[in-house]
Tab-separated table of C-alpha atoms in Angstrom:
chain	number	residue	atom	x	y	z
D	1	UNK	CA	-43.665	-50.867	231.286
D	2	UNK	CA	-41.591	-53.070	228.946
D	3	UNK	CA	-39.220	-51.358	226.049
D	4	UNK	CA	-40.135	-53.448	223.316
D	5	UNK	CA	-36.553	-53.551	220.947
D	6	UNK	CA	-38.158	-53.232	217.652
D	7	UNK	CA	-36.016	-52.965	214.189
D	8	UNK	CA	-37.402	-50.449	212.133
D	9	UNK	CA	-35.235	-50.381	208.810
D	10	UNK	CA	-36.546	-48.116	205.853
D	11	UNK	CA	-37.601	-50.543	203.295
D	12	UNK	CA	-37.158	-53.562	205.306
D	13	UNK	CA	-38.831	-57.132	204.654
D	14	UNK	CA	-40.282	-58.519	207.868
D	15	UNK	CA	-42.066	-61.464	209.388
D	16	UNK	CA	-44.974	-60.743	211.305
D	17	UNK	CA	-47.067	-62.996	213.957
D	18	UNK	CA	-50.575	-60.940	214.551
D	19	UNK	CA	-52.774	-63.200	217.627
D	20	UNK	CA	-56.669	-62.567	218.656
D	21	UNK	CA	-57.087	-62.551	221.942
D	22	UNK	CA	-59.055	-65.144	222.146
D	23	UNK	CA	-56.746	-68.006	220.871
D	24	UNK	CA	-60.280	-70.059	220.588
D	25	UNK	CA	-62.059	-67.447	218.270
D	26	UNK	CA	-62.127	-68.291	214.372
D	27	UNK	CA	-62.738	-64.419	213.446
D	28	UNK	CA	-60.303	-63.983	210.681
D	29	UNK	CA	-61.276	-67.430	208.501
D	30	UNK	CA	-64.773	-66.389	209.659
D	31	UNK	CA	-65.001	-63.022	208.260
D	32	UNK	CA	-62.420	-63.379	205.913
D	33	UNK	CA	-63.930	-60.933	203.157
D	34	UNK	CA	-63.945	-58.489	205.964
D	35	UNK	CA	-60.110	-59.415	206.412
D	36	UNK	CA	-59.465	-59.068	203.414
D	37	UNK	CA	-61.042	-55.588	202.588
D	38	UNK	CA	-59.180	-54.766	205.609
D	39	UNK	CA	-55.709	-55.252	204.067
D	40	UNK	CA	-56.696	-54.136	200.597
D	41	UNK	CA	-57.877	-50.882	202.107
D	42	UNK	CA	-54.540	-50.645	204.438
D	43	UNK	CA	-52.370	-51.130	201.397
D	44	UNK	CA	-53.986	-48.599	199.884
D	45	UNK	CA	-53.277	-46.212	202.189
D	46	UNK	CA	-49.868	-47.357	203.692
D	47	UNK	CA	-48.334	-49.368	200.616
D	48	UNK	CA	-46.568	-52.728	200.914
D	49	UNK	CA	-45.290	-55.299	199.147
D	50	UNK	CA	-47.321	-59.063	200.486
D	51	UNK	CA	-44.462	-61.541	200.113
D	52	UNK	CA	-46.322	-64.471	201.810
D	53	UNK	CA	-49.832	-64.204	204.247
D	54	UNK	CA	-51.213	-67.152	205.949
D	55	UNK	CA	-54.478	-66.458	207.960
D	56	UNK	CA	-55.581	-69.662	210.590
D	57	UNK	CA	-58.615	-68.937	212.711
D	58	UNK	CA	-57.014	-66.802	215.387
D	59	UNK	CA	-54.054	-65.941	214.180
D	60	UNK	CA	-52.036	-64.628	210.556
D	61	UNK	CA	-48.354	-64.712	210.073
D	62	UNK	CA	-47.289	-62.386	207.055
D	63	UNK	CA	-44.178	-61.748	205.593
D	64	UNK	CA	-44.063	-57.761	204.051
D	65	UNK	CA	-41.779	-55.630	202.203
D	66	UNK	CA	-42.182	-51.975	202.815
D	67	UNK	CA	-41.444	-48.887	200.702
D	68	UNK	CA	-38.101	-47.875	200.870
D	69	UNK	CA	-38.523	-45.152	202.458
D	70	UNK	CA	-40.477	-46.098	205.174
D	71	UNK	CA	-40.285	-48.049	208.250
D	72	UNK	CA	-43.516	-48.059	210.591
D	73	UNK	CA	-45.038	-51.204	209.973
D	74	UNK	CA	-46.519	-50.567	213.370
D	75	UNK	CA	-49.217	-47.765	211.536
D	76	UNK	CA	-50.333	-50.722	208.612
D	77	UNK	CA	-50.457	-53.255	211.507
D	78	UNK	CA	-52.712	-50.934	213.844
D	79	UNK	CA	-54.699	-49.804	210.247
D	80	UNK	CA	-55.649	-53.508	209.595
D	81	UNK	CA	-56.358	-54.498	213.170
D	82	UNK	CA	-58.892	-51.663	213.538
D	83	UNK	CA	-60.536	-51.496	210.352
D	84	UNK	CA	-60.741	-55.092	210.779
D	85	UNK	CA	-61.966	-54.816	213.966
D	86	UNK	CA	-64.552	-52.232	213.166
D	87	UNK	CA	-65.920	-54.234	210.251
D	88	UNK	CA	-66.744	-57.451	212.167
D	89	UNK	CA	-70.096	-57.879	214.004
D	90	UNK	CA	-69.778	-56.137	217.733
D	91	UNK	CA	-70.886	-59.234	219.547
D	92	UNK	CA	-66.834	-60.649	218.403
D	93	UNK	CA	-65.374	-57.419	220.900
D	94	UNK	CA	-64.273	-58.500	224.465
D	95	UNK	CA	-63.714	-55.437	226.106
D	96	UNK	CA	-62.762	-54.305	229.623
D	97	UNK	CA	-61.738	-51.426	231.240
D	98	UNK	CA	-58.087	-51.195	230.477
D	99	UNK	CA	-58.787	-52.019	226.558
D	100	UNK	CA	-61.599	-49.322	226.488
D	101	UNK	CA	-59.073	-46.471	228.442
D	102	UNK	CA	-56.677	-47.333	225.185
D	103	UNK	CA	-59.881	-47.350	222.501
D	104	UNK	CA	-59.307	-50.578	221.941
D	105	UNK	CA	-61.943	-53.516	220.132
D	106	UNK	CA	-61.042	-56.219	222.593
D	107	UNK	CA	-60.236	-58.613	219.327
D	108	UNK	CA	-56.290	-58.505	219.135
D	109	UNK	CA	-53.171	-58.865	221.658
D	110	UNK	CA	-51.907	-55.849	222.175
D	111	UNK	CA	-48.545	-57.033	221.006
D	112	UNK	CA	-47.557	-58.793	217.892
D	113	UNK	CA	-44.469	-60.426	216.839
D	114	UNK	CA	-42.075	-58.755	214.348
D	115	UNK	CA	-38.744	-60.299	212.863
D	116	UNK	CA	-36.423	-58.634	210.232
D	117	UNK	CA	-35.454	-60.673	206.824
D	118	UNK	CA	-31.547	-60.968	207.550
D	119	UNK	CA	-31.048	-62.811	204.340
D	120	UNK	CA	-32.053	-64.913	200.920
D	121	UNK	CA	-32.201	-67.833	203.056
D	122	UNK	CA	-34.167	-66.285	206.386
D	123	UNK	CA	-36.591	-64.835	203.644
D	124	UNK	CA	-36.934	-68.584	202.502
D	125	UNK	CA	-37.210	-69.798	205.792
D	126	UNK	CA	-40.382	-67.415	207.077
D	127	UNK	CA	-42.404	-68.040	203.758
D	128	UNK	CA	-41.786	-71.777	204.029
D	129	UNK	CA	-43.205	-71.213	207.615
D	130	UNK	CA	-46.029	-69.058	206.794
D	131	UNK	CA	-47.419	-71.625	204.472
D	132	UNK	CA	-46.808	-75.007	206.359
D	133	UNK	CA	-48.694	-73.106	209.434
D	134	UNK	CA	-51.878	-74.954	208.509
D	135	UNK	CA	-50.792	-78.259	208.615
D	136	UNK	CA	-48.443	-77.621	211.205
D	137	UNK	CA	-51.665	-76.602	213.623
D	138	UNK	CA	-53.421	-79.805	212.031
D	139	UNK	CA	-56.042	-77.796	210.210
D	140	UNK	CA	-55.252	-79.228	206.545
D	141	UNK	CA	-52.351	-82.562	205.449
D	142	UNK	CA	-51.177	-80.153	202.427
D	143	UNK	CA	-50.477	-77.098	202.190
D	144	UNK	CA	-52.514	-76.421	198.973
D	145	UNK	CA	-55.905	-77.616	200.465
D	146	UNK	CA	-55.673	-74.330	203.350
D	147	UNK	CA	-57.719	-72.036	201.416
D	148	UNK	CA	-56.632	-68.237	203.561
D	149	UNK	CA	-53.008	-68.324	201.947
D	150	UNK	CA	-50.960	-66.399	199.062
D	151	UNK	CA	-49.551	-69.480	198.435
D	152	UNK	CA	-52.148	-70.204	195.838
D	153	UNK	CA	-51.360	-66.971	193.981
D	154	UNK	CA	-47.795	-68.287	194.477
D	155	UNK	CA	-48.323	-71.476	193.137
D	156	UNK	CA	-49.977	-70.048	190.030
D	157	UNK	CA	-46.826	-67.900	189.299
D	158	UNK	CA	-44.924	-71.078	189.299
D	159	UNK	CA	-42.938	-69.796	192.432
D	160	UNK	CA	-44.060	-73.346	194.498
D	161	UNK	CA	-45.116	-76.425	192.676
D	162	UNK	CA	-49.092	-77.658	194.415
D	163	UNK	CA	-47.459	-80.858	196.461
D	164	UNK	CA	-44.652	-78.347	197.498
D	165	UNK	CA	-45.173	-78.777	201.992
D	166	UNK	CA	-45.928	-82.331	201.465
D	167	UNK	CA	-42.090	-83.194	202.312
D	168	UNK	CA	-40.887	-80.357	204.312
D	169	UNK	CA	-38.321	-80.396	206.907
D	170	UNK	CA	-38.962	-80.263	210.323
D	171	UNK	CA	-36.993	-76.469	210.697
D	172	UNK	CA	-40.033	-75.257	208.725
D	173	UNK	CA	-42.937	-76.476	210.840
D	174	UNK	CA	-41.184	-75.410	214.808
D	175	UNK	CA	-39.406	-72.153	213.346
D	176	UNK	CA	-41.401	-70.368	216.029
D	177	UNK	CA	-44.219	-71.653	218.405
D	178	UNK	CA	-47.348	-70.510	218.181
């Protein structure tokens, strides 16, 4: 079994990558009210801070702060994924032995990708990511017209300008594959 090296720093600000496992499925722009109940109900319950969230058909990348003192952005991830999961009609679940001996839905990879924010400038870096996800996966030509993105409520607090993406560098659009 692999021992995943995972940084869990009380209050820390992380990047996350969250996949379906079908990479063909368009569950979470599909039922996104259902998404988003989801993470209003998790944040509820395990408080965070949403820096930047970018949902795409079948997959979200999401850049959190959490309380300071707490660390287990595992529990929140694991929260959303289920209630998510639970919320969505049951024909979505793929399920097979080994996911129904662990309880789970069948929607999500097991595993999820999880960076720490070193820095002012790696913070920069994963938003600028997060939102130029769209367009980098050919979905939208701007930024602004991808309609499952914080960058909106962003733009509206005068934190981006609407053409911002329009110009971006290429380390934005390949800081990760996906």
């Amino acid at each position: 079994m692999p021992n995943y090296r995972r940084d869990y720093t009380l209050g820390g600000c992380y990047f996350f990558t969250v996949v379906l496992q079908d990479r063909r499925a368009n569950w979470l722009i599909r039922y996104i009210d259902a998404f988003r109940a989801a993470w209003r109900a998790v944040a509820v319950h395990y408080p965070f801070t949403t820096i930047a969230v970018t949902l795409l058909p079948e997959h979200f990348h999401a850049v959190l702060t959490l309380p300071e003192n707490d660390h287990d952005y595992s529990q929140r991830l694991g929260a959303l994924k289920s209630l998510f999961s639970r919320s969505i009609p049951p024909i979505c679940r793929q399920t097979n032995a080994s996911k129904q001996n662990k309880r789970e839905s069948g929607i999500w990879q097991r595993r999820f990708w999880e960076h720490r924010i070193r820095d002012r400038h790696d913070l920069e870096r994963h938003i600028h990511y997060t939102y130029y996800n769209p367009v980098k996966h050919g979905y939208v030509r701007r930024v602004a017209d991808w309609p499952y993105t914080s960058f909106h409520r962003d733009v509206k607090n005068g934190l981006f300008l609407p053409d911002w993406g329009e110009a971006i560098a290429s380390s934005s659009q390949n800081l990760y594959d996906d």
